[in-house]
C-alpha cells in the first residue's frame, strides 16, 4: 500500500495515543486535580481536553460523536463542558481510550478525495487535510504539556524509564 498523508497521520496518532494512555495511567489519581497555577488546566483537564478534541475535530467533518459525550459539531462550549466534567481517573482514562477509537475510525474514513474539501471550525476555514494535520500537531502540544506536568509531580513517562 502506498503512503498517504492520512496513513502517515494515522500512524502518528496511534503512537501518540499509546503515550497519552500510558502516561494517563501512570499519573496517580491524587494528582489529576494538580495544576501549575490558578486558571491553567489541571492534569485531568488536559487529558479530557485531548479526548474532547478527538470528538470535536471529526464532528466538524460529519462524524457524529457519541451522544453520551454531549459534544456537538461546531460547538466548542460542549467540548469545554466535556473537558471540565468531574470524573475519576478511571473514567477519564476510559474516556480518552474511547475518544481515540472514535478519532481513528474517522481518520480511516477520510478518503484522498475528501482531503481538499473545505470545512469550518472555530470560525476558520480549513481543508480537511489541514484540519487533520492541525489536530495531530495539537495532540503533540498537549502530550508535551502532560509530560511536563507529570515530571513536575515526580512521574516519569513510562517509555523513558
PDB file of C-alpha atoms in Angstrom:
ATOM      1  CA  UNK A   1       0.000   0.000   0.000  1.00  0.00           C
ATOM      2  CA  UNK A   2       1.365   3.411  -0.934  1.00  0.00           C
ATOM      3  CA  UNK A   3       1.948   6.029   1.719  1.00  0.00           C
ATOM      4  CA  UNK A   4      -0.591   8.807   2.015  1.00  0.00           C
ATOM      5  CA  UNK A   5      -0.927  11.795   4.286  1.00  0.00           C
ATOM      6  CA  UNK A   6      -3.799  10.059   6.113  1.00  0.00           C
ATOM      7  CA  UNK A   7      -1.852   6.825   6.647  1.00  0.00           C
ATOM      8  CA  UNK A   8       1.112   8.828   7.961  1.00  0.00           C
ATOM      9  CA  UNK A   9      -1.105  10.920  10.259  1.00  0.00           C
ATOM     10  CA  UNK A  10      -2.982   7.826  11.449  1.00  0.00           C
ATOM     11  CA  UNK A  11       0.301   6.115  12.304  1.00  0.00           C
ATOM     12  CA  UNK A  12       1.444   9.195  14.215  1.00  0.00           C
ATOM     13  CA  UNK A  13      -1.863   9.406  16.112  1.00  0.00           C
ATOM     14  CA  UNK A  14      -1.595   5.718  17.070  1.00  0.00           C
ATOM     15  CA  UNK A  15       1.893   6.293  18.543  1.00  0.00           C
ATOM     16  CA  UNK A  16       0.750   9.441  20.347  1.00  0.00           C
ATOM     17  CA  UNK A  17      -2.287   7.566  21.700  1.00  0.00           C
ATOM     18  CA  UNK A  18      -0.040   4.903  23.285  1.00  0.00           C
ATOM     19  CA  UNK A  19       1.973   7.590  25.072  1.00  0.00           C
ATOM     20  CA  UNK A  20      -1.102   9.541  26.243  1.00  0.00           C
ATOM     21  CA  UNK A  21      -2.791   6.462  27.658  1.00  0.00           C
ATOM     22  CA  UNK A  22       0.383   5.129  29.285  1.00  0.00           C
ATOM     23  CA  UNK A  23       1.067   8.486  30.923  1.00  0.00           C
ATOM     24  CA  UNK A  24      -2.575   8.997  31.974  1.00  0.00           C
ATOM     25  CA  UNK A  25      -2.411   5.591  33.698  1.00  0.00           C
ATOM     26  CA  UNK A  26       0.999   6.295  35.287  1.00  0.00           C
ATOM     27  CA  UNK A  27      -0.021   9.592  36.933  1.00  0.00           C
ATOM     28  CA  UNK A  28      -1.604   8.918  40.335  1.00  0.00           C
ATOM     29  CA  UNK A  29      -5.310   9.726  40.677  1.00  0.00           C
ATOM     30  CA  UNK A  30      -4.474  12.121  43.534  1.00  0.00           C
ATOM     31  CA  UNK A  31      -2.555  14.285  41.033  1.00  0.00           C
ATOM     32  CA  UNK A  32      -5.373  14.628  38.467  1.00  0.00           C
ATOM     33  CA  UNK A  33      -6.536  17.904  40.075  1.00  0.00           C
ATOM     34  CA  UNK A  34      -2.998  19.362  40.144  1.00  0.00           C
ATOM     35  CA  UNK A  35      -2.487  22.478  38.053  1.00  0.00           C
ATOM     36  CA  UNK A  36       0.675  24.604  37.685  1.00  0.00           C
ATOM     37  CA  UNK A  37      -1.183  27.835  38.512  1.00  0.00           C
ATOM     38  CA  UNK A  38      -4.744  29.085  39.021  1.00  0.00           C
ATOM     39  CA  UNK A  39      -6.738  29.221  35.806  1.00  0.00           C
ATOM     40  CA  UNK A  40      -4.480  26.741  33.976  1.00  0.00           C
ATOM     41  CA  UNK A  41      -5.788  23.292  33.006  1.00  0.00           C
ATOM     42  CA  UNK A  42      -5.270  20.560  35.581  1.00  0.00           C
ATOM     43  CA  UNK A  43      -3.737  17.213  34.649  1.00  0.00           C
ATOM     44  CA  UNK A  44      -7.206  15.680  34.358  1.00  0.00           C
ATOM     45  CA  UNK A  45      -8.450  18.613  32.275  1.00  0.00           C
ATOM     46  CA  UNK A  46      -5.526  18.275  29.832  1.00  0.00           C
ATOM     47  CA  UNK A  47      -6.400  14.606  29.321  1.00  0.00           C
ATOM     48  CA  UNK A  48     -10.104  15.390  28.940  1.00  0.00           C
ATOM     49  CA  UNK A  49      -9.274  18.295  26.569  1.00  0.00           C
ATOM     50  CA  UNK A  50      -7.497  15.905  24.233  1.00  0.00           C
ATOM     51  CA  UNK A  51     -10.428  13.472  24.473  1.00  0.00           C
ATOM     52  CA  UNK A  52     -12.903  16.277  23.718  1.00  0.00           C
ATOM     53  CA  UNK A  53     -10.956  17.407  20.642  1.00  0.00           C
ATOM     54  CA  UNK A  54     -10.738  13.778  19.499  1.00  0.00           C
ATOM     55  CA  UNK A  55     -14.529  14.088  19.107  1.00  0.00           C
ATOM     56  CA  UNK A  56     -14.861  17.768  18.127  1.00  0.00           C
ATOM     57  CA  UNK A  57     -12.483  17.699  15.149  1.00  0.00           C
ATOM     58  CA  UNK A  58     -14.112  14.684  13.445  1.00  0.00           C
ATOM     59  CA  UNK A  59     -17.553  16.158  14.249  1.00  0.00           C
ATOM     60  CA  UNK A  60     -16.679  19.128  12.036  1.00  0.00           C
ATOM     61  CA  UNK A  61     -16.177  16.603   9.223  1.00  0.00           C
ATOM     62  CA  UNK A  62     -19.583  14.980   9.755  1.00  0.00           C
ATOM     63  CA  UNK A  63     -18.572  12.175  12.150  1.00  0.00           C
ATOM     64  CA  UNK A  64     -21.133  12.492  14.921  1.00  0.00           C
ATOM     65  CA  UNK A  65     -19.667  11.999  18.411  1.00  0.00           C
ATOM     66  CA  UNK A  66     -21.218   9.523  20.816  1.00  0.00           C
ATOM     67  CA  UNK A  67     -24.283  11.410  22.155  1.00  0.00           C
ATOM     68  CA  UNK A  68     -23.186  10.468  25.702  1.00  0.00           C
ATOM     69  CA  UNK A  69     -20.271  12.924  25.345  1.00  0.00           C
ATOM     70  CA  UNK A  70     -22.632  15.878  24.881  1.00  0.00           C
ATOM     71  CA  UNK A  71     -20.214  17.227  22.238  1.00  0.00           C
ATOM     72  CA  UNK A  72     -21.841  18.823  19.200  1.00  0.00           C
ATOM     73  CA  UNK A  73     -20.186  19.719  15.892  1.00  0.00           C
ATOM     74  CA  UNK A  74     -19.028  23.325  15.761  1.00  0.00           C
ATOM     75  CA  UNK A  75     -19.972  23.978  19.405  1.00  0.00           C
ATOM     76  CA  UNK A  76     -16.788  24.483  21.384  1.00  0.00           C
ATOM     77  CA  UNK A  77     -18.826  25.070  24.576  1.00  0.00           C
ATOM     78  CA  UNK A  78     -19.968  21.434  24.516  1.00  0.00           C
ATOM     79  CA  UNK A  79     -16.337  20.300  24.186  1.00  0.00           C
ATOM     80  CA  UNK A  80     -15.421  22.597  27.082  1.00  0.00           C
ATOM     81  CA  UNK A  81     -18.148  21.064  29.230  1.00  0.00           C
ATOM     82  CA  UNK A  82     -16.793  17.573  28.474  1.00  0.00           C
ATOM     83  CA  UNK A  83     -13.310  18.766  29.431  1.00  0.00           C
ATOM     84  CA  UNK A  84     -14.482  20.172  32.784  1.00  0.00           C
ATOM     85  CA  UNK A  85     -16.701  17.191  33.646  1.00  0.00           C
ATOM     86  CA  UNK A  86     -15.961  15.774  37.089  1.00  0.00           C
ATOM     87  CA  UNK A  87     -14.677  12.236  36.626  1.00  0.00           C
ATOM     88  CA  UNK A  88     -12.466   9.703  38.329  1.00  0.00           C
ATOM     89  CA  UNK A  89      -9.056   8.817  36.900  1.00  0.00           C
ATOM     90  CA  UNK A  90     -10.522   5.545  35.634  1.00  0.00           C
ATOM     91  CA  UNK A  91     -13.400   7.342  33.875  1.00  0.00           C
ATOM     92  CA  UNK A  92     -11.002   9.877  32.388  1.00  0.00           C
ATOM     93  CA  UNK A  93      -8.674   7.174  31.045  1.00  0.00           C
ATOM     94  CA  UNK A  94     -11.663   5.234  29.661  1.00  0.00           C
ATOM     95  CA  UNK A  95     -12.997   8.415  28.002  1.00  0.00           C
ATOM     96  CA  UNK A  96      -9.558   9.033  26.466  1.00  0.00           C
ATOM     97  CA  UNK A  97      -9.382   5.474  25.115  1.00  0.00           C
ATOM     98  CA  UNK A  98     -12.894   5.683  23.648  1.00  0.00           C
ATOM     99  CA  UNK A  99     -12.141   9.075  22.096  1.00  0.00           C
ATOM    100  CA  UNK A 100      -9.043   7.739  20.337  1.00  0.00           C
ATOM    101  CA  UNK A 101     -11.028   4.791  18.927  1.00  0.00           C
ATOM    102  CA  UNK A 102     -13.597   7.249  17.558  1.00  0.00           C
ATOM    103  CA  UNK A 103     -10.898   9.560  16.172  1.00  0.00           C
ATOM    104  CA  UNK A 104      -9.045   6.733  14.410  1.00  0.00           C
ATOM    105  CA  UNK A 105     -12.286   5.483  12.846  1.00  0.00           C
ATOM    106  CA  UNK A 106     -12.990   8.968  11.443  1.00  0.00           C
ATOM    107  CA  UNK A 107      -9.434   9.183  10.109  1.00  0.00           C
ATOM    108  CA  UNK A 108      -9.814   5.793   8.363  1.00  0.00           C
ATOM    109  CA  UNK A 109     -12.988   7.034   6.698  1.00  0.00           C
ATOM    110  CA  UNK A 110     -11.233  10.084   5.221  1.00  0.00           C
ATOM    111  CA  UNK A 111     -10.568   9.209   1.591  1.00  0.00           C
ATOM    112  CA  UNK A 112      -7.992  11.049  -0.552  1.00  0.00           C
ATOM    113  CA  UNK A 113     -10.896  12.597  -2.493  1.00  0.00           C
ATOM    114  CA  UNK A 114     -12.100  14.332   0.696  1.00  0.00           C
ATOM    115  CA  UNK A 115      -8.759  15.944   1.644  1.00  0.00           C
ATOM    116  CA  UNK A 116      -9.389  19.101  -0.387  1.00  0.00           C
ATOM    117  CA  UNK A 117     -12.905  19.664   0.981  1.00  0.00           C
ATOM    118  CA  UNK A 118     -13.417  22.917   2.876  1.00  0.00           C
ATOM    119  CA  UNK A 119     -14.591  22.708   6.484  1.00  0.00           C
ATOM    120  CA  UNK A 120     -15.235  25.289   9.187  1.00  0.00           C
ATOM    121  CA  UNK A 121     -14.061  25.041  12.779  1.00  0.00           C
ATOM    122  CA  UNK A 122     -13.528  27.791  15.356  1.00  0.00           C
ATOM    123  CA  UNK A 123     -14.817  30.265  12.771  1.00  0.00           C
ATOM    124  CA  UNK A 124     -11.992  29.442  10.356  1.00  0.00           C
ATOM    125  CA  UNK A 125     -11.955  27.614   7.042  1.00  0.00           C
ATOM    126  CA  UNK A 126      -9.627  24.662   6.575  1.00  0.00           C
ATOM    127  CA  UNK A 127      -9.163  21.923   4.046  1.00  0.00           C
ATOM    128  CA  UNK A 128      -9.925  18.523   5.526  1.00  0.00           C
ATOM    129  CA  UNK A 129      -6.212  17.714   5.216  1.00  0.00           C
ATOM    130  CA  UNK A 130      -5.157  20.836   7.113  1.00  0.00           C
ATOM    131  CA  UNK A 131      -7.710  20.077   9.835  1.00  0.00           C
ATOM    132  CA  UNK A 132      -6.229  16.588  10.338  1.00  0.00           C
ATOM    133  CA  UNK A 133      -2.672  17.985  10.370  1.00  0.00           C
ATOM    134  CA  UNK A 134      -3.686  20.701  12.848  1.00  0.00           C
ATOM    135  CA  UNK A 135      -5.462  18.180  15.060  1.00  0.00           C
ATOM    136  CA  UNK A 136      -2.435  15.891  15.096  1.00  0.00           C
ATOM    137  CA  UNK A 137       0.057  18.649  15.915  1.00  0.00           C
ATOM    138  CA  UNK A 138      -2.317  19.955  18.612  1.00  0.00           C
ATOM    139  CA  UNK A 139      -2.247  16.496  20.188  1.00  0.00           C
ATOM    140  CA  UNK A 140       1.570  16.670  20.365  1.00  0.00           C
ATOM    141  CA  UNK A 141       1.368  20.078  22.045  1.00  0.00           C
ATOM    142  CA  UNK A 142      -0.750  18.604  24.819  1.00  0.00           C
ATOM    143  CA  UNK A 143       1.369  15.458  25.132  1.00  0.00           C
ATOM    144  CA  UNK A 144       4.348  17.727  25.809  1.00  0.00           C
ATOM    145  CA  UNK A 145       2.275  19.631  28.357  1.00  0.00           C
ATOM    146  CA  UNK A 146       1.243  16.391  30.088  1.00  0.00           C
ATOM    147  CA  UNK A 147       4.864  15.167  30.153  1.00  0.00           C
ATOM    148  CA  UNK A 148       5.922  18.419  31.824  1.00  0.00           C
ATOM    149  CA  UNK A 149       3.065  18.211  34.346  1.00  0.00           C
ATOM    150  CA  UNK A 150       3.939  14.589  35.125  1.00  0.00           C
ATOM    151  CA  UNK A 151       7.626  15.364  35.664  1.00  0.00           C
ATOM    152  CA  UNK A 152       6.745  18.338  37.877  1.00  0.00           C
ATOM    153  CA  UNK A 153       4.908  15.780  40.013  1.00  0.00           C
ATOM    154  CA  UNK A 154       7.736  13.227  40.103  1.00  0.00           C
ATOM    155  CA  UNK A 155       6.221  10.920  37.435  1.00  0.00           C
ATOM    156  CA  UNK A 156       8.487   9.645  34.653  1.00  0.00           C
ATOM    157  CA  UNK A 157       6.828   8.838  31.336  1.00  0.00           C
ATOM    158  CA  UNK A 158       6.771   5.022  31.113  1.00  0.00           C
ATOM    159  CA  UNK A 159       8.526   4.957  27.725  1.00  0.00           C
ATOM    160  CA  UNK A 160      11.543   6.877  29.115  1.00  0.00           C
ATOM    161  CA  UNK A 161      12.122   4.763  32.238  1.00  0.00           C
TER     162      UNK A 161
END
